[in-house]
Coordinates of C-alpha atoms in Angstrom, one line a residue:
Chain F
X37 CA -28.8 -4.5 33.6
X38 CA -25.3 -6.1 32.7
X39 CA -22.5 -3.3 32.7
X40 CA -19.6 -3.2 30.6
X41 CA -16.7 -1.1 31.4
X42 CA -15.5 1.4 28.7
X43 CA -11.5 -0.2 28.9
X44 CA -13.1 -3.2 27.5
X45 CA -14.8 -1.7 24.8
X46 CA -11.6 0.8 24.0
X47 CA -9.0 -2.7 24.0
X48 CA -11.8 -4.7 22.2
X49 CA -12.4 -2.0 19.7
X50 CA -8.5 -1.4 19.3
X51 CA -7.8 -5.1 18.4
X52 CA -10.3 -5.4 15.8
X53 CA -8.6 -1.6 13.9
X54 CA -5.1 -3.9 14.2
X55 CA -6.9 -7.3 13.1
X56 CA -8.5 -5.6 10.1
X57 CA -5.6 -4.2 9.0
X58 CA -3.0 -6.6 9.2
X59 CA -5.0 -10.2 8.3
X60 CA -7.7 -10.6 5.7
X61 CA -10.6 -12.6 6.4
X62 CA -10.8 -16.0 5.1
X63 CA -13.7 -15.4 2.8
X64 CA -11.5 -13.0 1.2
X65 CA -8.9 -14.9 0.9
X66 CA -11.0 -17.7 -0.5
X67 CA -13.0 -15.6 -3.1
X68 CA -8.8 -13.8 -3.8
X69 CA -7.6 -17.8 -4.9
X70 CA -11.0 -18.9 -6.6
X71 CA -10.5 -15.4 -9.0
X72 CA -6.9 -16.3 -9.6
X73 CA -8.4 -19.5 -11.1
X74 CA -11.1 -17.6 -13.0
X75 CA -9.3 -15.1 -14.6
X76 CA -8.2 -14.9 -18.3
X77 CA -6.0 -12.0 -18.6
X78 CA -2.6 -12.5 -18.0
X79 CA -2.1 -9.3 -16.3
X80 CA -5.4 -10.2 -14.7
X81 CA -3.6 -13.3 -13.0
X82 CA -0.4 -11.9 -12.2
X83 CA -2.1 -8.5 -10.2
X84 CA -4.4 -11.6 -8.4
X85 CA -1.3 -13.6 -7.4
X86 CA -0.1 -10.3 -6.1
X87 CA -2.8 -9.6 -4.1
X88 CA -2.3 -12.8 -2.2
X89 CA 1.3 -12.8 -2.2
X90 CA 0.3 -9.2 -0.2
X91 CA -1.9 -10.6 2.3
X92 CA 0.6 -13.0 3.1
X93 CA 3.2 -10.5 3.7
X94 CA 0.8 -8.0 5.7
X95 CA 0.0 -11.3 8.1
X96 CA 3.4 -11.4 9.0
X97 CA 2.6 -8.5 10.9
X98 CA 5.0 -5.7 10.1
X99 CA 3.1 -3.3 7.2
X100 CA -0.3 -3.3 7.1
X101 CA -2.3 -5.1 4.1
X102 CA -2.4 -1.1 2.3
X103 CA -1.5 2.2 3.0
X104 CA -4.3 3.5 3.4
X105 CA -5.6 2.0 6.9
X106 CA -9.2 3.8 6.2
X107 CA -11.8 5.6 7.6
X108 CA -12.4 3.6 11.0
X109 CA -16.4 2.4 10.4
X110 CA -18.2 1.1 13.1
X111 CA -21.4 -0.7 12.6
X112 CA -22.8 -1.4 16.4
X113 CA -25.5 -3.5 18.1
X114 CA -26.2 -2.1 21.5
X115 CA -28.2 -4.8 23.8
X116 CA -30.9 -2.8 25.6
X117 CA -30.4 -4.9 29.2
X118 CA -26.4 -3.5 28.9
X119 CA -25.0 -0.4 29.4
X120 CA -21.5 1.2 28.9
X121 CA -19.5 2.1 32.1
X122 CA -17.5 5.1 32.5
X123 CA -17.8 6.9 29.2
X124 CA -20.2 6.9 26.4
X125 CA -20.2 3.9 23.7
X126 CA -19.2 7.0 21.2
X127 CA -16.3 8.1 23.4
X128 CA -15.2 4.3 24.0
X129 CA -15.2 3.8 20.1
X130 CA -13.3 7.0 19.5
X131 CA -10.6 6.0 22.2
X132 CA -10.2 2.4 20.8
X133 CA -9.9 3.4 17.5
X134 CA -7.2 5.9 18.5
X135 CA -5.2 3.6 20.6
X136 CA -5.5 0.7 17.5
X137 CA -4.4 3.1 15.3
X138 CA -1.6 4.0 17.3
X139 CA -0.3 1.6 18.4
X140 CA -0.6 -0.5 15.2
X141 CA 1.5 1.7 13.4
X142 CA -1.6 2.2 11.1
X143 CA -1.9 5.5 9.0
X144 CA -3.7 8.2 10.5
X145 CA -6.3 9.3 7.2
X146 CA -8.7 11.6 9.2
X147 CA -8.2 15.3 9.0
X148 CA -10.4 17.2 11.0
X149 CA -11.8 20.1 9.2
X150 CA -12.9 19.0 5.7
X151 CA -11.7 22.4 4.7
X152 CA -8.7 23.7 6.6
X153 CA -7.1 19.7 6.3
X154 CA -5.4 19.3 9.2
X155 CA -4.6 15.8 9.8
X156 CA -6.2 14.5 13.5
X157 CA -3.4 12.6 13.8
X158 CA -4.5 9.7 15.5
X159 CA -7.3 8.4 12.7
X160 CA -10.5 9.8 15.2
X161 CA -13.5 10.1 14.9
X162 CA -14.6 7.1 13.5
X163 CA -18.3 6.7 11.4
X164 CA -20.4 5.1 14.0
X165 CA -23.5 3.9 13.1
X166 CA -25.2 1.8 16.5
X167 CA -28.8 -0.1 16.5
X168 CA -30.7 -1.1 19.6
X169 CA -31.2 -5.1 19.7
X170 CA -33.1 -7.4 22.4
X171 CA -30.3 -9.0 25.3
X172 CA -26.9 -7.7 26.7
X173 CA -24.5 -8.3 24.2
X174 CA -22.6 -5.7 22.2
X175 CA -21.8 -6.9 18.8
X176 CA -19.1 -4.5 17.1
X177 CA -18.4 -4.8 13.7
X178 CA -15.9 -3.1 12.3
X179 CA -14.5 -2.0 8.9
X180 CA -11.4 0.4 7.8
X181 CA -13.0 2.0 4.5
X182 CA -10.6 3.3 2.1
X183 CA -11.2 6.4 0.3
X184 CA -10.3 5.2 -3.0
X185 CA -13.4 3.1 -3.3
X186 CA -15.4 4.9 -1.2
X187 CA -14.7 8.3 -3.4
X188 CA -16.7 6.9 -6.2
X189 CA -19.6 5.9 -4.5
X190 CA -23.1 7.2 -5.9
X191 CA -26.4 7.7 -4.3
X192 CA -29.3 8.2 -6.7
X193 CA -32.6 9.1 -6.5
X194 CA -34.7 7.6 -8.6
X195 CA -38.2 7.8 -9.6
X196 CA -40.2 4.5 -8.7
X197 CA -41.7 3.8 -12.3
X198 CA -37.9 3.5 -12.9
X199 CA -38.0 0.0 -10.8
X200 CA -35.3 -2.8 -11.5
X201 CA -33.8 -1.4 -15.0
X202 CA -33.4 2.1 -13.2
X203 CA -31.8 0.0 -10.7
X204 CA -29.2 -2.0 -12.9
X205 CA -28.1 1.1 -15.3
X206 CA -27.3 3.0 -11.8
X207 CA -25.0 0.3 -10.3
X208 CA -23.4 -0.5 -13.7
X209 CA -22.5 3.1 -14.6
X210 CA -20.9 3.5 -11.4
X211 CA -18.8 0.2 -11.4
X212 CA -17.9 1.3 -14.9
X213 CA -17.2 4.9 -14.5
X214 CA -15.0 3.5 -11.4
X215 CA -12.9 1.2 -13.3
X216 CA -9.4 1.3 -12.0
X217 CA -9.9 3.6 -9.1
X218 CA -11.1 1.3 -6.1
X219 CA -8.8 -1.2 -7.2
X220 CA -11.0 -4.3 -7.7
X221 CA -12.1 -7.1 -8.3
X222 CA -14.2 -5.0 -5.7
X223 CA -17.4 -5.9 -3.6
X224 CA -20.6 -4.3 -4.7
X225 CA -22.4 -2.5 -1.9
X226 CA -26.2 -1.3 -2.5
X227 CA -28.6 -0.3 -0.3
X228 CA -32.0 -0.1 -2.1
X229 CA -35.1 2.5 -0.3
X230 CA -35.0 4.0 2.8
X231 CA -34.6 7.4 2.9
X232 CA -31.3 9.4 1.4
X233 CA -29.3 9.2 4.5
X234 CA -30.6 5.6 5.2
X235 CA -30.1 4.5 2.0
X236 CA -26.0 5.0 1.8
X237 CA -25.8 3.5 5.2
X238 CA -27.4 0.5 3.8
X239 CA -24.8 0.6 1.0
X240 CA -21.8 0.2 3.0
X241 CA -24.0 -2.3 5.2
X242 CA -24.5 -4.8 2.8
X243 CA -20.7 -5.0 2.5
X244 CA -20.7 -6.9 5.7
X245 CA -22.1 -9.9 4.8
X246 CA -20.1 -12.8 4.2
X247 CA -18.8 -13.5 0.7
X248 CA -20.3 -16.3 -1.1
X249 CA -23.1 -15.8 1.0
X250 CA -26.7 -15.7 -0.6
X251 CA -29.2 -13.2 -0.1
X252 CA -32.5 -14.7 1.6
X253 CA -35.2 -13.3 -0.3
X254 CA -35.3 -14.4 -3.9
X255 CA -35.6 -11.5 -5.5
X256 CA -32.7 -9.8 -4.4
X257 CA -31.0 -13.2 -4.8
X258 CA -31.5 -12.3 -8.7
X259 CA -30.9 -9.6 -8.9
X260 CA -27.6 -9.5 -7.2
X261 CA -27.0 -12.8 -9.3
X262 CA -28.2 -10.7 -12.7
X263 CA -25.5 -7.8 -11.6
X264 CA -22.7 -9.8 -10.8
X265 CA -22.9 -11.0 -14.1
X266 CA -23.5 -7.4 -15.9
X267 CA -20.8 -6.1 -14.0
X268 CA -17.9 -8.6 -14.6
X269 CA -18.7 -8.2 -18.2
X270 CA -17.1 -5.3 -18.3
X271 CA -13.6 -5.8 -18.9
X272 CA -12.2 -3.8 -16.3
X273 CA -10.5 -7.0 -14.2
X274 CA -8.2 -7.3 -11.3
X275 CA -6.6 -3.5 -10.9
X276 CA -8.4 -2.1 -14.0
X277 CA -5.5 -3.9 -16.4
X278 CA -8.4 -6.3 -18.2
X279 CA -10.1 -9.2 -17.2
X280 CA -12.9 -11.3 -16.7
X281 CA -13.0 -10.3 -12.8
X282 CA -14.2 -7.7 -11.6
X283 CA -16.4 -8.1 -8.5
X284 CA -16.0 -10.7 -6.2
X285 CA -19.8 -10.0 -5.2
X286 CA -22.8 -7.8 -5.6
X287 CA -24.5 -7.7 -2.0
X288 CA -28.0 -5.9 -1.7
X289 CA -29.6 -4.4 1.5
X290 CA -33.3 -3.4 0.9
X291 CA -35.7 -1.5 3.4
X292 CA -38.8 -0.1 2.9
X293 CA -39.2 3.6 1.0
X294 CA -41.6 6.9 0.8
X295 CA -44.4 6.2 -2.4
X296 CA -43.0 8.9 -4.1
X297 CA -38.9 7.6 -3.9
X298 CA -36.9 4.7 -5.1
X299 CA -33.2 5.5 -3.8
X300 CA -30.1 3.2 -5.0
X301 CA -26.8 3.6 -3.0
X302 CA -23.9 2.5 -4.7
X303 CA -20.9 1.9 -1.9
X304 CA -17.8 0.3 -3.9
X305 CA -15.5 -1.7 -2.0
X306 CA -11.8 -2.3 -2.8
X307 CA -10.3 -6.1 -3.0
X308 CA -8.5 -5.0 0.0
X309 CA -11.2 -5.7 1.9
X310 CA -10.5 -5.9 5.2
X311 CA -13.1 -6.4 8.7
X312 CA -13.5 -7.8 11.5
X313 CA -15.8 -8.2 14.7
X314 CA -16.5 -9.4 18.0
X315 CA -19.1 -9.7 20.7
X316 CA -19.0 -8.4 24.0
Chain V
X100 CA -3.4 -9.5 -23.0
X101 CA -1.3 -12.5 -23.3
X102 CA 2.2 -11.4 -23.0
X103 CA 4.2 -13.9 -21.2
X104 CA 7.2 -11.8 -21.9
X105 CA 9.4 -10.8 -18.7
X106 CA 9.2 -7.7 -16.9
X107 CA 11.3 -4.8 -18.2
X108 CA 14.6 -3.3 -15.8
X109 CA 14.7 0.5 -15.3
X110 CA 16.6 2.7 -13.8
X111 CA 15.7 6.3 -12.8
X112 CA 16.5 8.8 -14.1
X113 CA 14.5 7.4 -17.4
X114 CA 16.0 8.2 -20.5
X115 CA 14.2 9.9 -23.3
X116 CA 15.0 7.3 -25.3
X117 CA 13.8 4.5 -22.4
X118 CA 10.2 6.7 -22.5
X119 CA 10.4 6.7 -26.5
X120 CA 10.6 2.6 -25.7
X121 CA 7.9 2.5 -23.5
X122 CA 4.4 1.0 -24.5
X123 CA 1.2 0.5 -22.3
X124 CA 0.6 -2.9 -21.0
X125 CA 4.8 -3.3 -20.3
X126 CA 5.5 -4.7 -17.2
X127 CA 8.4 -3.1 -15.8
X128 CA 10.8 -3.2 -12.2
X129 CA 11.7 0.0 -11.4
X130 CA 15.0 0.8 -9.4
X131 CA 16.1 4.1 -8.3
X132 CA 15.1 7.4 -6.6
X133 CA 11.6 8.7 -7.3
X134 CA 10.2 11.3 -5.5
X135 CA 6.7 10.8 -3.5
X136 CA 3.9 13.1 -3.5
X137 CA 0.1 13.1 -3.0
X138 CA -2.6 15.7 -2.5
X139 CA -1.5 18.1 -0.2
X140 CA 2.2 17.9 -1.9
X141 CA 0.2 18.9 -5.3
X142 CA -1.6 21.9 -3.6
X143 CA 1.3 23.3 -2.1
X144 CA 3.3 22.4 -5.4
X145 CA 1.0 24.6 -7.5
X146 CA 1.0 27.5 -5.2
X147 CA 4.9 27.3 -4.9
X148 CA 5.1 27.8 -8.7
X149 CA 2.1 29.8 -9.1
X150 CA 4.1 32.4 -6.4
X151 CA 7.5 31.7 -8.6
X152 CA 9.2 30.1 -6.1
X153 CA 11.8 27.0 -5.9
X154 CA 10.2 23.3 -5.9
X155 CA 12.3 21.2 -2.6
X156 CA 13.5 19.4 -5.8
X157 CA 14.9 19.3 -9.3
X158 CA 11.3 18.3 -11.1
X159 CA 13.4 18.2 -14.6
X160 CA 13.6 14.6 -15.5
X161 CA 11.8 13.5 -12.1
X162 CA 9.4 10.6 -11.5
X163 CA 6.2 11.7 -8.8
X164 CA 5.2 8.8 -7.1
X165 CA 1.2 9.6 -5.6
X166 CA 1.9 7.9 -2.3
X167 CA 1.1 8.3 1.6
X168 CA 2.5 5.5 3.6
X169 CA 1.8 4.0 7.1
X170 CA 4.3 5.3 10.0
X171 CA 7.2 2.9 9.8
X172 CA 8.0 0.9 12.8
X173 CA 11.0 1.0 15.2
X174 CA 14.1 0.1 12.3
X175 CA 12.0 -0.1 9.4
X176 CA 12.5 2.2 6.4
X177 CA 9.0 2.9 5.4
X178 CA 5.9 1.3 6.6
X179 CA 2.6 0.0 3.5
X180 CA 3.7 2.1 0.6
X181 CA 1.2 1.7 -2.2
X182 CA -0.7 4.2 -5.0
X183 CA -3.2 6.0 -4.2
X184 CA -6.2 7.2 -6.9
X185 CA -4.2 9.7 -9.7
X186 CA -6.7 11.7 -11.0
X187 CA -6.8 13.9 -7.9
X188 CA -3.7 15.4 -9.3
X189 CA -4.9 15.5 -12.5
X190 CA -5.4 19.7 -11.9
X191 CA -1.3 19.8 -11.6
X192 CA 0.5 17.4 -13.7
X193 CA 0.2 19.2 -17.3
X194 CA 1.9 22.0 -15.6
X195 CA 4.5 19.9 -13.6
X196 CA 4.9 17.9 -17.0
X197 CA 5.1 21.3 -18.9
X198 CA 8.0 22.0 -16.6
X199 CA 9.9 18.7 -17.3
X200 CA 8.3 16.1 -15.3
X201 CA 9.2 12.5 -17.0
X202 CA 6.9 10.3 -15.1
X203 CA 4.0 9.5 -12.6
X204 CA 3.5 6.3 -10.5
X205 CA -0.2 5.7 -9.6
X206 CA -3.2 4.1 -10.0
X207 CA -6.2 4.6 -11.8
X208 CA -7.1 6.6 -14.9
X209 CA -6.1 10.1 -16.2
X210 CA -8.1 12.8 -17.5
X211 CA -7.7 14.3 -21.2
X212 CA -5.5 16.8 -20.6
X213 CA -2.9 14.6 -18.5
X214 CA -3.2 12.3 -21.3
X215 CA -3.1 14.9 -24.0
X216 CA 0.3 16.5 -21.8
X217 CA 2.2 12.7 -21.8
X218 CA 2.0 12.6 -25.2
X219 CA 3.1 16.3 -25.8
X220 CA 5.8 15.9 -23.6
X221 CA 7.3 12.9 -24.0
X222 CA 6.5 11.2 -20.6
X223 CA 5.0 8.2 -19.1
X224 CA 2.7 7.2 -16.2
X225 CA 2.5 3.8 -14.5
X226 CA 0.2 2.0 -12.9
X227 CA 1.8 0.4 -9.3
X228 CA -0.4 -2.2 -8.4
X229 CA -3.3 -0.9 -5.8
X230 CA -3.6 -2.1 -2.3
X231 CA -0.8 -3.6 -2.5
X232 CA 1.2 -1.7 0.0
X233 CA 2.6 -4.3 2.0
X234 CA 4.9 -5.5 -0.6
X235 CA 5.3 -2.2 -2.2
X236 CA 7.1 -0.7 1.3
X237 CA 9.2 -3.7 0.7
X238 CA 10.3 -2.1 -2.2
X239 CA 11.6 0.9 -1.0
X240 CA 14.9 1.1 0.1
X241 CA 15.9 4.6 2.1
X242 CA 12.8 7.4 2.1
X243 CA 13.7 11.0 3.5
X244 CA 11.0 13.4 4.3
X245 CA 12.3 16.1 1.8
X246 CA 9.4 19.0 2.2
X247 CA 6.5 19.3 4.3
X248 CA 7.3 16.8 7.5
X249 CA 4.0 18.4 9.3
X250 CA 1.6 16.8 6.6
X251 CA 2.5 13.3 7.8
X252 CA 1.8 10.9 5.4
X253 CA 1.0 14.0 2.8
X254 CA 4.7 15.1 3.3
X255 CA 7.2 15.4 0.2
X256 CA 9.5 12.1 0.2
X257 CA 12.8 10.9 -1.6
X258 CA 12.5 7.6 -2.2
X259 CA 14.6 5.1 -3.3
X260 CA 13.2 2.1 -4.8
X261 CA 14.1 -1.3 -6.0
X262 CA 12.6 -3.9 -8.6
X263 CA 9.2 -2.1 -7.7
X264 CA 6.4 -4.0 -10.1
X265 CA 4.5 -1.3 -12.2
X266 CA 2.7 -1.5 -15.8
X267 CA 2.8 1.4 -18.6
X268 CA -0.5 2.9 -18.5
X269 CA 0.2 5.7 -20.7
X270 CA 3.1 6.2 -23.3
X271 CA 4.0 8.7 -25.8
X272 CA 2.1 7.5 -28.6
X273 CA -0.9 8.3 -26.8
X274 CA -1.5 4.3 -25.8
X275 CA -4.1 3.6 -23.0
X276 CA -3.6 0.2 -21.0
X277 CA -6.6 0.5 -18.7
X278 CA -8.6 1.4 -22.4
X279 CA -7.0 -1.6 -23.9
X280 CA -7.0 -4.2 -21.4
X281 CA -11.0 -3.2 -20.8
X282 CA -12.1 -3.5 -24.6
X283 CA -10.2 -6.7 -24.8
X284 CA -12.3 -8.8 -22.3
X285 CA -15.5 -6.2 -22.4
X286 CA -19.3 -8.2 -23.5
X287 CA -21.3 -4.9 -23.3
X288 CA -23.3 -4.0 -26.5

């Protein structure tokens, strides 16, 4: 059994909060320029140029890409031949995301009570969500979720008679209804079946894969295809000031579901759309 | 929207006659002192007035800025400084507004009664441009904690701004720029 010692996973885990927050992936970046290109509205353009001029500016290293540095979301994939020396993965996590936080001068979101609102002050806990895979590696992905987008998320229950076109009229009512608020062009998270709890998880899952990546089974591949389309169709653009761009990409996660349920996850994300990973 | 038309100068305080001027869609800098405030600085707002006590500042003619920036570093004035989601303060600003509010700096739409309040009292609210904090902190040019320094990033701020980018979302003729700029480029039946 290979052992990792916790430090590692607290400095490896505190890099990727700063990474994420200070230098947007390349695929981002990418789909950011090809939008600027796509886009009609003037306003449209201008908010696009923006958004790169910001990255650029965040890279340099001083302020991070936005304020708000997110909910610290860890999506983990434990080896079963390694195991975590000296505390638990969940305490290692916490303790890197507290030091990256930190240290990074990144804002601290997370208050503790939902209720009484007192800040935690150092951005802990973090949402961890950690699968069991063959070998020794730990593969930690990680992703700072703001609140804007994630606030109009939707989860829906539907019947399964109400199949695809239940489907569709879900996701576009909730991009709509969103307009301005998770600042887009956004990425389109949904997690089809499962169970209600498995289902959002799915959601902010499918937000992982790489833009411009396609999904492998053909059905999926259409209908993401078929939403993309719906969705930038409606007018709300870069920022929510008009425009032909409003996702960059509609990304679907699908598992399998009860005979009685059909849920549909919804998990907006905001062109800010910051992650990173690494591999231990 | 096609307006290649440059971006409007103002300077805080606004002028009624500046508001009067404004339409949604304008593109405008802003430079002067605004004062920053988001969720927590609403709550505690509400109850301050509700108990009929002093605001930490003159609200009269004021613009609220719905902001919670990142800690600033060693000799930096203010760290990412963008909007953050309006509507949460929806259930205070016709009151605030009632009371002589002039403007609001966010992002994201309003509900009826915000809208219905702008237009009944003669105000504005921008959008600032979302996510976009990096180069909105390099905007602001002093930023005093003012009220509240326990909340953290929730805390009441002065700020003082320059040239900061932000679009008329809703003016006094009751003009909607999110509304507009949607219908103009929507393909829904």
């Amino acid at each position: 059994m290979r052992e990792v010692a916790a430090k590692t996973i607290i400095d490896t885990t505190a890099a990727l909060c700063q990474k994420a927050n200070y230098h947007l992936p390349d695929d981002v970046l990418h789909a950011i320029s090809d939008a600027t290109r796509r886009e009609r509205s003037y306003l449209g353009r201008k908010a696009l140029e923006m958004i790169s001029q910001n990255a650029e500016i965040a890279a340099q290293g001083n302020r991070p890409i936005c304020q708000d540095c997110g909910a610290a979301t860890f999506f983990v994939e434990l080896g079963s031949e390694v195991r975590v020396v000296g505390m638990t993965l969940d305490e290692a996590l916490n303790a890197g995301t507290r030091k990256g936080y930190l240290e990074g001068y990144l804002r601290t979101s997370m208050v503790y009570d939902p209720l009484l609102r007192n800040n935690s002050g150092d951005n802990t806990p973090p949402s961890v969500h950690i699968v069991s895979t063959p070998g020794d590696a730990i593969r930690i992905r990680f992703m700072p979720k703001g609140a804007g987008s994630d606030n109009v998320s939707k989860i829906a229950m539907l019947s399964p008679s109400d199949g695809i076109e239940g489907i569709k009229e879900t996701v576009i009512k909730c991009v709509d209804e969103a307009g301005a608020k998770p600042c887009p062009p956004i990425t389109v998270g949904i997690g089809i079946g499962g169970t209600v709890d498995t289902c959002v998880a799915l959601a902010k899952k499918a937000l992982f894969r790489r833009l411009g990546s396609e999904h492998n089974d053909l059905v999926y591949r259409n209908l993401e295809k078929n939403l993309y389309d719906a969705v930038n169709r409606l007018g709300i653009g870069p920022l929510g000031f008009g425009g032909t761009v409003t996702a960059l990409a509609v990304h679907i996660e699908a598992r399998p579901c009860h005979i009685a349920s059909l849920p549909v996850a919804v998990n907006l994300q905001c062109h800010a759309f910051r992650r990173a990973e690494a591999v231990i | 929207m096609k307006k290649v038309s440059k971006p409007r100068n103002l300077t805080t305080p606004l002028s009624q006659d500046v508001i009067a001027s404004l339409r949604a869609g304008d593109e405008c800098l802003i430079t002067g002192e605004i004062i920053g405030a988001r969720d927590q600085a609403h709550r505690l707002m509400f109850e301050m007035i509700s108990r009929g006590e002093e605001l930490p500042f003159e609200l009269s003619g004021s613009i609220i800025y719905y902001v919670g920036p990142t800690q600033a570093r060693p000799g930096q004035i203010i760290g990412s400084a963008g909007p953050t989601t309006s509507s949460r303060m929806d259930f205070c600003t016709p009151l605030l507004l009632s009371m002589g509010l002039k403007g609001m700096i966010g992002k994201g739409n309003r509900s009826e009664d915000v809208r219905r309040a702008i237009v009944k009292h003669k105000a504005v609210y921008f959008a600032a441009p979302g996510g976009l904090g990096a180069l909105l902190g390099g905007c602001v040019v002093s930023s005093t904690v003012i009220y509240g320094e326990e909340l953290g990033p929730e805390a009441i701020r002065l700020l003082s701004v320059e040239d900061m980018p932000v679009v008329v979302v809703n003016d006094i003729l009751g003009g909607d720029m999110y509304e507009d700029g949607k219908l103009l480029y929507r393909k829904v039946l």
